[in-house]
Amino acid sequence: MICVSITAETNAAAQEALRAAADAGDIAEWRLDYLEEPPDLERVLARKPCPVICTNRPVREGGRAVGSEARRIETLRQAAACGADYVDIELDSAHLLPDAGPARRIVSYHNFAETPENLPEVLARIKAAGADIAKLATYANSLSDNARMLELVRGADPPVIGVCMGELGQASRILTCRFGGFLTFASLAPGAESAPGQVPAEEMRRFYRVPEHTPHTAIYGVIGDPIGHSMSPAIFNEAFKALGIDAVYLAFRVTDVADFIDLFKRLGMRGCSVTIPHKQTILPFMDEVDDLVRRIGAMNTVAVRDGRLFGTNTDLLAALSGIEEALARGGSEGLEGKSALLIGAGGAGRAIAFGLVDRGARLTIANRTRAKADALAEELGCESIPLEDIRNWRGDVLVNATSVGMHPREDASPAPAEMIRPGMVVFDAVYNPMETKLLREAAARGAATVSGFDMFVKQAAAQFELWFDRPAPAEVMARVVGERLRRAGR
Ligand code: NAP
């Protein structure tokens, strides 16, 4: 169940918010402590459009209720008498409201500093207080705090509402129902959160499909730092929805890879995407990596095979297949023997360089920091040239693996237009904007172009195929990326 928190300051606004909450969620939590006037319990609860939890949180537990404890508890008692389906009473005050009449008692524990080690002991105390429903909301200081909370929720009696607060705790909010949690809290809209880390109800329902989660829902995700900008959750959740796959995909901002791997294993995750800055640092945590990953030293995909963590790199295959398809359209058979110029020697450049050499291309590398191009060329046994000399280069395939031309510097190109000849294949790893200046100029000069957009969709589709062993809905994935980029005006 999705429970929408209502933080209205007037009774009229609360009444209106309850109607919106009934549309967005399954149940509402009316935070009486946010009211700036006395609660009109009889009137508001008489017209409730969905089940309602009444909460009157004191300041010491992160709420706003001031005044005497006796009055605070009396308000809850009246709420129960006026038709609240549940009343939330804090563990340390539970003895003051041992019976809530027709309403069920949620006995709650909050900790805004940490997720303490003794969660099972706290749950036992809540149970001893006679709770119909136990609630534990604690602050996550690590990703594995989510795992401890979800392990507590699984199969608990009485039913438990168990969530971690804060940015690191968001996974527990999205996954708690998957683990048997009684409900998860959500905000009515961004900015209307009643606790840190709450996700809007609409997002919980339509994007993460929380009401459909079962103990069998497979968990995937992407790790990186920062991660807020990632399009991967939208791509994969839409793909799952389109194919009716019982799976969910989350974004994890990860600063400590070991902490994430602990969470991955404890939640029984089936796979994840890996982005900057963890493409290298995650390698030591794999049980097995493929040969190319071992040589490149970077990966972007984790899959679980026979219970073991397997690392691979779909970025590279996606870039190469786009180039090979463009060559094939021009009547060439593949990269073997083709001369290729790669501009860039960062993470993407390094992977693409290995792939090109592996496919038998004659590679030349240029990079702003010449020493990096030289080192990579030496490692691969190929040639490097100064960036200033690329205008004289003649060959079959030109690859940009720098960030030049990327939003907001869309007027820049890494290569002079004059060096582009008809029949050449020009690949730009930049996907934002979808058509870069380099690709525009290349198309105008008769070259075949391959966009970073194409690579981005292909690398995600390859991850999907690795995880599910079935064709990816590439058109859905491309639509999602395209819509996101267009919405951002690119
Ligand atoms: P990275 O490791 O930070 O490398 C950046 C590269 O760009 C380096 O070679 C850097 O040269 C060069 N560079 C940066 N600013 C430059 C400038 N003003 N002039 C010339 N060269 C410049 O980043 P990365 O992960 O390799 O990513 C590179 C690009 O590929 C980004 O645009 C990224 O979005 C894109 N990418 C796309 C996909 C996809 O799926 N389409 C996947 C991965 C990456 P120095 O060595 O001199 O700093």
Coordinates of C-alpha atoms and ligand atoms in Angstrom, one line a residue:
M1 CA 0.0 0.0 0.0
I2 CA 1.1 3.5 -0.7
C3 CA 0.4 5.9 2.1
V4 CA 0.3 9.6 1.2
S5 CA 1.4 11.9 3.9
I6 CA -0.7 15.1 4.3
T7 CA 1.0 18.1 5.8
A8 CA -1.7 20.6 5.3
E9 CA -1.8 23.6 7.7
T10 CA -5.6 24.1 7.6
N11 CA -8.6 21.7 7.9
A12 CA -9.9 22.8 4.5
A13 CA -6.5 22.1 2.9
A14 CA -6.4 18.8 4.6
Q15 CA -9.8 17.8 3.3
E16 CA -8.7 18.7 -0.3
A17 CA -5.4 16.9 0.2
L18 CA -7.2 13.8 1.3
R19 CA -9.1 13.7 -1.9
A20 CA -5.9 14.0 -3.9
A21 CA -4.2 11.3 -1.6
A22 CA -7.1 8.9 -2.3
D23 CA -6.3 9.2 -6.1
A24 CA -2.6 9.0 -5.7
G25 CA -2.3 6.3 -3.0
D26 CA -4.3 3.7 -1.1
I27 CA -4.3 5.3 2.4
A28 CA -3.5 8.7 3.8
E29 CA -1.6 9.8 6.9
W30 CA -3.0 13.0 8.2
R31 CA -0.3 14.8 10.2
L32 CA -2.4 16.7 12.7
D33 CA 0.8 18.3 14.1
Y34 CA 1.2 20.4 10.9
L35 CA -2.2 22.1 11.4
E36 CA -2.0 25.7 12.4
E37 CA -5.6 25.7 13.7
P38 CA -7.4 23.1 16.0
P39 CA -8.2 19.9 14.1
D40 CA -11.8 19.6 12.9
L41 CA -11.7 15.8 13.3
E42 CA -15.4 15.2 13.0
R43 CA -15.9 17.1 9.8
V44 CA -12.8 16.0 8.0
L45 CA -12.9 12.4 9.0
A46 CA -16.7 12.1 8.2
R47 CA -15.9 12.7 4.6
K48 CA -12.7 10.7 4.3
P49 CA -12.3 9.3 0.8
C50 CA -9.9 6.5 1.8
P51 CA -8.6 4.9 5.0
V52 CA -6.8 7.5 7.3
I53 CA -4.0 7.2 9.8
C54 CA -4.0 10.1 12.3
T55 CA -0.6 11.1 13.6
N56 CA 0.1 13.9 16.1
R57 CA 3.9 13.8 16.2
P58 CA 5.7 15.6 19.0
V59 CA 8.8 17.7 18.4
R60 CA 11.0 15.2 20.1
E61 CA 10.1 12.6 17.4
G62 CA 10.6 15.0 14.5
G63 CA 7.0 16.4 14.5
R64 CA 5.5 19.8 15.2
A65 CA 3.0 19.1 18.0
V66 CA 3.6 21.5 20.9
G67 CA 1.6 21.8 24.1
S68 CA 0.9 19.2 26.8
E69 CA 1.4 15.5 26.2
A70 CA -2.1 14.9 27.7
R71 CA -3.7 17.1 25.1
R72 CA -1.7 15.6 22.3
I73 CA -2.9 12.1 23.3
E74 CA -6.5 13.3 23.8
T75 CA -6.5 14.5 20.2
L76 CA -5.5 11.1 19.0
R77 CA -8.2 9.5 21.1
Q78 CA -10.8 11.9 19.6
A79 CA -9.5 11.1 16.1
A80 CA -10.1 7.4 16.8
A81 CA -13.6 8.1 18.0
C82 CA -14.3 10.3 14.9
G83 CA -13.5 7.5 12.4
A84 CA -9.7 7.4 11.9
D85 CA -8.8 3.9 10.8
Y86 CA -5.4 4.0 12.5
V87 CA -3.8 6.2 15.1
D88 CA 0.0 6.5 15.3
I89 CA 1.4 6.6 18.9
E90 CA 5.1 6.8 19.6
L91 CA 6.6 3.9 21.5
D92 CA 7.6 6.0 24.5
S93 CA 4.0 7.3 24.8
A94 CA 2.2 4.0 23.9
H95 CA 1.2 3.4 27.6
L96 CA -0.7 6.7 27.5
L97 CA -3.0 5.3 24.8
P98 CA -3.3 1.6 25.5
D99 CA -6.6 1.3 23.6
A100 CA -7.7 3.4 20.6
G101 CA -11.3 2.1 20.5
P102 CA -12.3 1.2 17.0
A103 CA -9.0 2.4 15.5
R104 CA -5.9 0.2 15.2
R105 CA -2.8 1.3 17.0
I106 CA 0.4 1.9 15.0
V107 CA 3.2 2.1 17.6
S108 CA 6.1 4.0 16.1
Y109 CA 9.8 4.5 16.7
H110 CA 11.8 7.2 15.0
N111 CA 15.5 7.8 14.9
F112 CA 16.8 10.7 12.9
A113 CA 20.5 10.0 13.6
E114 CA 21.0 6.4 12.6
T115 CA 19.6 3.0 12.0
P116 CA 20.6 1.4 15.3
E117 CA 22.1 -2.1 15.5
N118 CA 19.3 -3.3 17.8
L119 CA 16.4 -3.0 15.4
P120 CA 15.0 -6.4 16.4
E121 CA 15.0 -5.4 20.1
V122 CA 13.1 -2.2 19.2
L123 CA 10.6 -4.2 17.3
A124 CA 10.2 -6.5 20.3
R125 CA 9.5 -3.5 22.5
I126 CA 6.9 -2.3 20.1
K127 CA 5.3 -5.7 20.1
A128 CA 5.3 -5.8 23.9
A129 CA 3.4 -2.4 23.8
G130 CA 0.6 -4.2 22.1
A131 CA 0.9 -2.7 18.6
D132 CA -1.5 -3.7 15.9
I133 CA 1.1 -2.4 13.4
A134 CA 4.8 -1.7 14.3
K135 CA 6.4 1.3 12.6
L136 CA 10.2 1.9 12.5
A137 CA 11.6 4.9 10.6
T138 CA 15.4 5.4 11.0
Y139 CA 18.0 7.4 9.3
A140 CA 20.2 5.6 6.8
N141 CA 23.9 6.3 7.1
S142 CA 24.9 3.6 4.7
L143 CA 23.2 1.6 1.9
S144 CA 23.4 -1.6 4.0
D145 CA 21.1 0.1 6.6
N146 CA 18.4 -0.5 4.0
A147 CA 19.2 -4.2 4.0
R148 CA 18.9 -4.4 7.8
M149 CA 15.5 -2.6 7.8
L150 CA 14.1 -4.8 4.9
E151 CA 15.3 -8.0 6.7
L152 CA 13.4 -6.9 9.8
V153 CA 10.2 -6.2 7.8
R154 CA 10.3 -9.6 6.0
G155 CA 7.7 -12.0 7.6
A156 CA 7.4 -9.9 10.8
D157 CA 4.5 -10.3 13.2
P158 CA 2.7 -7.9 13.8
P159 CA 3.0 -6.3 10.3
V160 CA 5.8 -3.7 10.2
I161 CA 6.1 -0.4 8.4
G162 CA 9.9 -0.2 8.1
V163 CA 11.6 2.5 6.2
C164 CA 15.0 4.3 6.3
M165 CA 15.0 8.1 5.9
G166 CA 17.4 10.3 4.0
E167 CA 18.9 10.0 0.6
L168 CA 20.6 6.7 1.3
G169 CA 17.4 5.2 2.6
Q170 CA 15.3 5.7 -0.5
A171 CA 15.8 2.1 -1.6
S172 CA 14.0 0.9 1.5
R173 CA 11.0 3.2 0.8
I174 CA 10.7 1.8 -2.7
L175 CA 11.3 -1.8 -1.8
T176 CA 9.6 -2.2 1.6
C177 CA 6.3 -3.5 0.2
R178 CA 8.3 -6.0 -1.9
F179 CA 9.7 -7.4 1.4
G180 CA 6.3 -7.6 3.0
G181 CA 6.2 -4.1 4.7
F182 CA 2.6 -3.0 5.6
L183 CA 2.9 0.2 3.6
T184 CA 5.3 2.8 2.3
F185 CA 5.0 6.5 2.8
A186 CA 5.0 8.9 -0.1
S187 CA 4.5 12.6 -0.6
L188 CA 1.6 14.1 -2.4
A189 CA 4.0 16.1 -4.6
P190 CA 7.7 17.0 -4.7
G191 CA 8.3 19.5 -1.9
A192 CA 5.4 18.2 0.3
E193 CA 7.5 15.5 2.1
S194 CA 6.8 14.9 5.8
A195 CA 10.2 13.1 6.2
P196 CA 13.5 13.2 4.5
G197 CA 13.8 11.0 1.4
Q198 CA 10.1 10.5 0.7
V199 CA 9.3 9.8 -3.0
P200 CA 6.1 11.4 -4.6
A201 CA 3.2 8.9 -4.7
E202 CA 2.7 9.2 -8.4
E203 CA 6.4 8.1 -9.0
M204 CA 5.9 5.2 -6.5
R205 CA 2.8 4.0 -8.4
R206 CA 3.5 4.6 -12.1
F207 CA 7.3 4.6 -12.3
Y208 CA 8.3 2.0 -9.7
R209 CA 5.0 0.2 -9.8
V210 CA 5.1 -0.4 -6.0
P211 CA 1.5 -1.8 -5.8
E212 CA 2.5 -4.6 -8.1
H213 CA 5.6 -5.7 -6.1
T214 CA 5.7 -9.2 -4.8
P215 CA 8.4 -11.2 -3.0
H216 CA 9.4 -12.3 -6.5
T217 CA 9.9 -8.9 -8.0
A218 CA 13.5 -8.9 -9.3
I219 CA 15.7 -5.9 -8.2
Y220 CA 18.1 -4.1 -10.5
G221 CA 19.7 -0.7 -10.4
V222 CA 22.4 1.7 -11.4
I223 CA 25.3 2.9 -9.2
G224 CA 27.2 6.1 -9.7
D225 CA 28.0 9.4 -8.0
P226 CA 26.3 11.7 -8.9
I227 CA 23.4 9.6 -10.1
G228 CA 20.3 12.0 -10.0
H229 CA 20.7 12.8 -13.7
S230 CA 20.8 9.1 -14.8
M231 CA 18.3 8.1 -17.4
S232 CA 18.7 4.4 -16.7
P233 CA 15.9 4.1 -14.1
A234 CA 13.4 5.5 -16.7
I235 CA 14.7 3.4 -19.5
F236 CA 14.6 0.1 -17.6
N237 CA 11.4 0.7 -15.6
E238 CA 9.6 1.6 -18.8
A239 CA 11.0 -1.5 -20.5
F240 CA 9.8 -3.7 -17.7
K241 CA 6.4 -2.2 -17.8
A242 CA 6.2 -2.5 -21.6
L243 CA 7.0 -6.3 -21.5
G244 CA 5.1 -7.0 -18.2
I245 CA 8.3 -8.1 -16.5
D246 CA 8.1 -8.4 -12.7
A247 CA 11.2 -6.3 -11.9
V248 CA 12.1 -2.8 -10.6
Y249 CA 15.2 -0.7 -11.3
L250 CA 16.5 1.9 -8.7
A251 CA 19.2 4.5 -8.7
F252 CA 21.8 4.3 -6.0
R253 CA 24.2 7.1 -5.2
V254 CA 27.2 5.2 -4.1
T255 CA 30.3 6.5 -2.5
D256 CA 31.4 3.2 -1.0
V257 CA 31.3 0.3 -3.4
A258 CA 31.8 -2.4 -0.7
D259 CA 28.7 -1.0 1.1
F260 CA 26.7 -1.3 -2.1
I261 CA 27.9 -4.9 -2.8
D262 CA 26.8 -5.9 0.7
L263 CA 23.3 -4.4 -0.1
F264 CA 23.3 -6.1 -3.6
K265 CA 23.9 -9.5 -2.0
R266 CA 21.5 -9.1 0.9
L267 CA 18.6 -7.9 -1.2
G268 CA 19.3 -10.7 -3.7
M269 CA 19.7 -8.2 -6.6
R270 CA 20.0 -9.7 -10.0
G271 CA 22.1 -7.1 -11.8
C272 CA 23.2 -3.5 -12.0
S273 CA 24.5 -0.9 -14.3
V274 CA 27.7 0.9 -13.3
T275 CA 28.6 4.4 -14.2
I276 CA 31.2 7.1 -13.3
P277 CA 33.1 6.9 -10.9
H278 CA 32.8 3.2 -10.3
K279 CA 33.6 1.5 -13.6
Q280 CA 37.0 0.6 -12.4
T281 CA 36.6 0.5 -8.6
I282 CA 33.9 -2.2 -8.8
L283 CA 36.2 -4.7 -10.5
P284 CA 37.7 -6.3 -7.4
F285 CA 34.2 -7.2 -6.1
M286 CA 33.4 -9.4 -9.1
D287 CA 33.8 -13.2 -8.9
E288 CA 34.4 -13.2 -12.7
V289 CA 34.9 -10.7 -15.5
D290 CA 35.1 -11.3 -19.2
D291 CA 38.4 -11.1 -21.0
L292 CA 37.9 -7.6 -22.4
V293 CA 37.0 -6.2 -19.0
R294 CA 40.2 -7.7 -17.6
R295 CA 42.2 -6.0 -20.3
I296 CA 40.4 -2.6 -20.3
G297 CA 40.2 -2.5 -16.5
A298 CA 36.6 -1.1 -16.7
M299 CA 33.1 -2.5 -16.7
N300 CA 29.6 -1.1 -16.8
T301 CA 27.4 -4.1 -16.0
V302 CA 27.0 -6.6 -13.2
A303 CA 25.0 -9.8 -13.8
V304 CA 24.4 -12.7 -11.4
R305 CA 25.4 -16.1 -12.9
D306 CA 24.9 -19.2 -10.8
G307 CA 25.0 -17.0 -7.7
R308 CA 28.3 -15.4 -8.7
L309 CA 28.9 -11.8 -9.7
F310 CA 29.9 -11.4 -13.3
G311 CA 31.3 -8.2 -14.8
T312 CA 31.1 -7.1 -18.4
N313 CA 31.2 -4.0 -20.6
T314 CA 28.3 -3.3 -22.9
D315 CA 29.5 0.3 -23.6
L316 CA 32.1 -1.1 -25.8
L317 CA 30.0 -3.6 -27.7
A318 CA 27.4 -0.9 -28.2
A319 CA 29.9 1.5 -29.7
L320 CA 31.4 -1.1 -32.0
S321 CA 28.2 -2.5 -33.2
G322 CA 27.0 1.0 -34.2
I323 CA 30.2 1.5 -36.2
E324 CA 30.0 -1.9 -37.8
E325 CA 26.4 -1.4 -38.8
A326 CA 27.3 1.9 -40.5
L327 CA 30.2 0.2 -42.3
A328 CA 27.9 -2.6 -43.4
R329 CA 25.4 0.0 -44.8
G330 CA 28.3 1.3 -46.9
G331 CA 29.2 -2.1 -48.2
S332 CA 32.2 -2.9 -45.9
E333 CA 32.4 -6.1 -44.0
G334 CA 33.7 -5.0 -40.6
L335 CA 36.5 -3.2 -38.9
E336 CA 39.3 -5.6 -39.9
G337 CA 42.0 -3.7 -41.7
K338 CA 40.1 -0.3 -41.5
S339 CA 42.0 2.7 -40.4
A340 CA 40.4 4.5 -37.4
L341 CA 41.2 7.7 -35.6
L342 CA 40.1 7.9 -32.0
I343 CA 40.0 11.3 -30.3
G344 CA 39.9 11.0 -26.6
A345 CA 41.7 8.7 -24.1
G346 CA 39.4 8.9 -21.0
G347 CA 37.2 6.0 -19.8
A348 CA 35.1 5.8 -23.0
G349 CA 38.0 6.3 -25.2
R350 CA 40.1 3.6 -23.5
A351 CA 37.3 1.0 -23.9
I352 CA 36.6 1.9 -27.5
A353 CA 40.3 1.8 -28.3
F354 CA 40.6 -1.8 -27.0
G355 CA 37.5 -2.8 -29.0
L356 CA 38.7 -1.3 -32.2
V357 CA 42.1 -3.0 -31.9
D358 CA 40.4 -6.3 -31.0
R359 CA 38.3 -6.1 -34.2
G360 CA 41.5 -5.7 -36.2
A361 CA 41.3 -1.9 -37.0
R362 CA 44.5 0.1 -37.6
L363 CA 44.1 2.6 -34.8
T364 CA 45.6 6.1 -34.3
I365 CA 44.9 7.9 -31.0
A366 CA 44.8 11.7 -30.3
N367 CA 44.1 13.3 -27.0
R368 CA 44.3 16.8 -25.5
T369 CA 46.7 15.5 -22.9
R370 CA 49.2 13.9 -25.2
A371 CA 50.8 11.7 -22.6
K372 CA 47.5 9.8 -22.1
A373 CA 47.2 9.1 -25.9
D374 CA 50.9 7.9 -25.9
A375 CA 50.4 5.6 -23.0
L376 CA 47.2 4.0 -24.4
A377 CA 48.8 3.7 -27.9
E378 CA 51.8 2.0 -26.3
E379 CA 49.6 -0.4 -24.3
L380 CA 47.7 -1.4 -27.5
G381 CA 50.7 -1.3 -29.9
C382 CA 49.2 1.4 -32.1
E383 CA 50.0 4.9 -33.1
S384 CA 49.3 8.3 -31.4
I385 CA 49.4 11.7 -33.0
P386 CA 49.2 15.3 -31.6
L387 CA 45.6 16.6 -31.5
E388 CA 46.7 19.5 -33.7
D389 CA 47.7 17.1 -36.5
I390 CA 44.3 15.3 -36.9
R391 CA 43.3 17.6 -39.7
N392 CA 45.8 15.8 -42.0
W393 CA 44.6 12.3 -41.0
R394 CA 42.9 10.3 -43.8
G395 CA 41.1 7.0 -43.0
D396 CA 37.8 5.1 -42.7
V397 CA 36.5 5.6 -39.2
L398 CA 36.6 8.7 -37.0
V399 CA 35.5 8.4 -33.4
N400 CA 35.0 11.2 -30.9
A401 CA 35.3 9.9 -27.3
T402 CA 35.8 13.3 -25.7
S403 CA 33.1 15.5 -24.1
V404 CA 33.7 18.2 -26.7
G405 CA 30.3 19.2 -28.3
M406 CA 28.4 18.1 -25.2
H407 CA 25.6 20.3 -23.7
P408 CA 26.0 23.2 -22.9
R409 CA 29.0 23.7 -25.3
E410 CA 27.0 22.5 -28.3
D411 CA 28.8 24.8 -30.7
A412 CA 32.1 23.0 -30.3
S413 CA 33.4 20.1 -32.4
P414 CA 36.5 18.0 -31.6
A415 CA 37.5 17.7 -35.3
P416 CA 37.8 20.3 -38.2
A417 CA 35.0 19.7 -40.8
E418 CA 37.6 19.7 -43.6
M419 CA 39.0 16.4 -42.6
I420 CA 35.7 14.6 -43.1
R421 CA 35.4 12.8 -46.5
P422 CA 32.4 11.2 -48.1
G423 CA 32.1 7.5 -47.3
M424 CA 33.8 7.9 -43.9
V425 CA 32.0 6.6 -40.8
V426 CA 31.9 9.2 -38.0
F427 CA 30.9 8.1 -34.5
D428 CA 30.4 10.6 -31.7
A429 CA 30.1 9.1 -28.2
V430 CA 28.4 12.3 -27.0
Y431 CA 24.6 11.7 -26.7
N432 CA 23.5 15.0 -25.3
P433 CA 22.6 16.6 -27.7
M434 CA 21.4 13.8 -29.9
E435 CA 22.9 15.4 -33.0
T436 CA 26.2 17.1 -32.3
K437 CA 28.0 19.6 -34.4
L438 CA 30.5 17.0 -35.4
L439 CA 27.7 14.7 -36.7
R440 CA 25.9 17.5 -38.5
E441 CA 29.1 18.5 -40.3
A442 CA 29.9 14.9 -41.1
A443 CA 26.5 14.2 -42.6
A444 CA 26.7 17.4 -44.6
R445 CA 30.0 16.2 -46.1
G446 CA 28.7 12.8 -47.1
A447 CA 29.9 10.7 -44.2
A448 CA 27.9 7.9 -42.5
T449 CA 27.1 9.0 -38.9
V450 CA 26.6 7.0 -35.7
S451 CA 25.4 8.9 -32.6
G452 CA 26.1 8.5 -29.0
F453 CA 22.4 8.3 -28.6
D454 CA 22.5 5.0 -30.6
M455 CA 25.4 3.8 -28.3
F456 CA 23.5 4.8 -25.2
V457 CA 20.4 2.8 -26.2
K458 CA 22.4 -0.1 -27.4
Q459 CA 24.4 -0.4 -24.2
A460 CA 21.2 -0.5 -22.1
A461 CA 19.6 -2.9 -24.5
A462 CA 22.6 -5.2 -24.2
Q463 CA 22.4 -5.1 -20.4
F464 CA 18.7 -6.0 -20.7
E465 CA 19.5 -9.0 -22.9
L466 CA 22.2 -10.2 -20.6
W467 CA 19.9 -10.1 -17.6
F468 CA 16.7 -11.5 -19.2
D469 CA 18.0 -13.6 -22.0
R470 CA 15.4 -12.2 -24.4
P471 CA 15.4 -9.3 -26.9
A472 CA 15.2 -5.9 -25.4
P473 CA 12.4 -3.5 -26.3
A474 CA 14.9 -1.2 -28.0
E475 CA 12.2 1.1 -29.5
V476 CA 10.7 1.7 -26.0
M477 CA 14.2 2.4 -24.6
A478 CA 15.0 4.8 -27.5
R479 CA 11.7 6.6 -27.0
V480 CA 12.4 7.1 -23.3
V481 CA 15.9 8.5 -23.9
G482 CA 14.6 10.7 -26.7
E483 CA 11.7 12.1 -24.7
R484 CA 14.0 12.8 -21.7
L485 CA 16.5 14.6 -23.9
R486 CA 13.8 16.6 -25.8
R487 CA 12.2 17.5 -22.5
A488 CA 15.5 18.9 -21.4
G489 CA 15.6 20.9 -24.6
R490 CA 18.4 19.0 -26.3
Ligands
NAP1 P1 36.4 11.0 -19.2 O1 37.0 9.8 -18.8 O2 36.3 12.2 -18.3 O3 37.3 11.5 -20.5 C1 37.1 12.8 -21.1 C2 37.8 12.9 -22.4 O4 37.5 14.1 -23.1 C3 39.4 12.9 -22.2 O5 40.0 12.3 -23.3 C4 39.6 14.4 -22.2 O6 40.9 14.8 -22.5 C5 38.7 14.9 -23.2 N1 38.3 16.3 -23.1 C6 37.6 16.9 -22.2 N2 37.5 18.2 -22.4 C7 38.2 18.5 -23.6 C8 38.4 19.6 -24.3 N3 37.9 20.8 -24.0 N4 39.1 19.5 -25.5 C9 39.6 18.3 -25.8 N5 39.5 17.2 -25.2 C10 38.7 17.3 -24.0 O7 34.9 10.8 -19.8 P2 34.4 9.6 -20.6 O8 33.6 8.7 -19.7 O9 35.5 9.0 -21.4 O10 33.3 10.3 -21.5 C11 33.7 11.0 -22.7 C12 32.4 11.3 -23.5 O11 31.8 10.1 -23.9 C13 31.4 12.1 -22.7 O12 30.7 13.0 -23.5 C14 30.3 11.0 -22.3 O13 29.0 11.5 -22.2 C15 30.4 10.1 -23.6 N6 30.0 8.7 -23.3 C16 28.9 8.3 -23.9 C17 28.4 7.0 -23.7 C18 27.2 6.6 -24.5 O14 26.6 5.5 -24.2 N7 26.9 7.2 -25.6 C19 29.0 6.2 -22.8 C20 30.1 6.6 -22.1 C21 30.6 7.9 -22.4 P3 42.1 14.9 -21.3 O15 42.6 13.5 -21.2 O16 43.1 15.8 -21.9 O17 41.4 15.4 -20.1

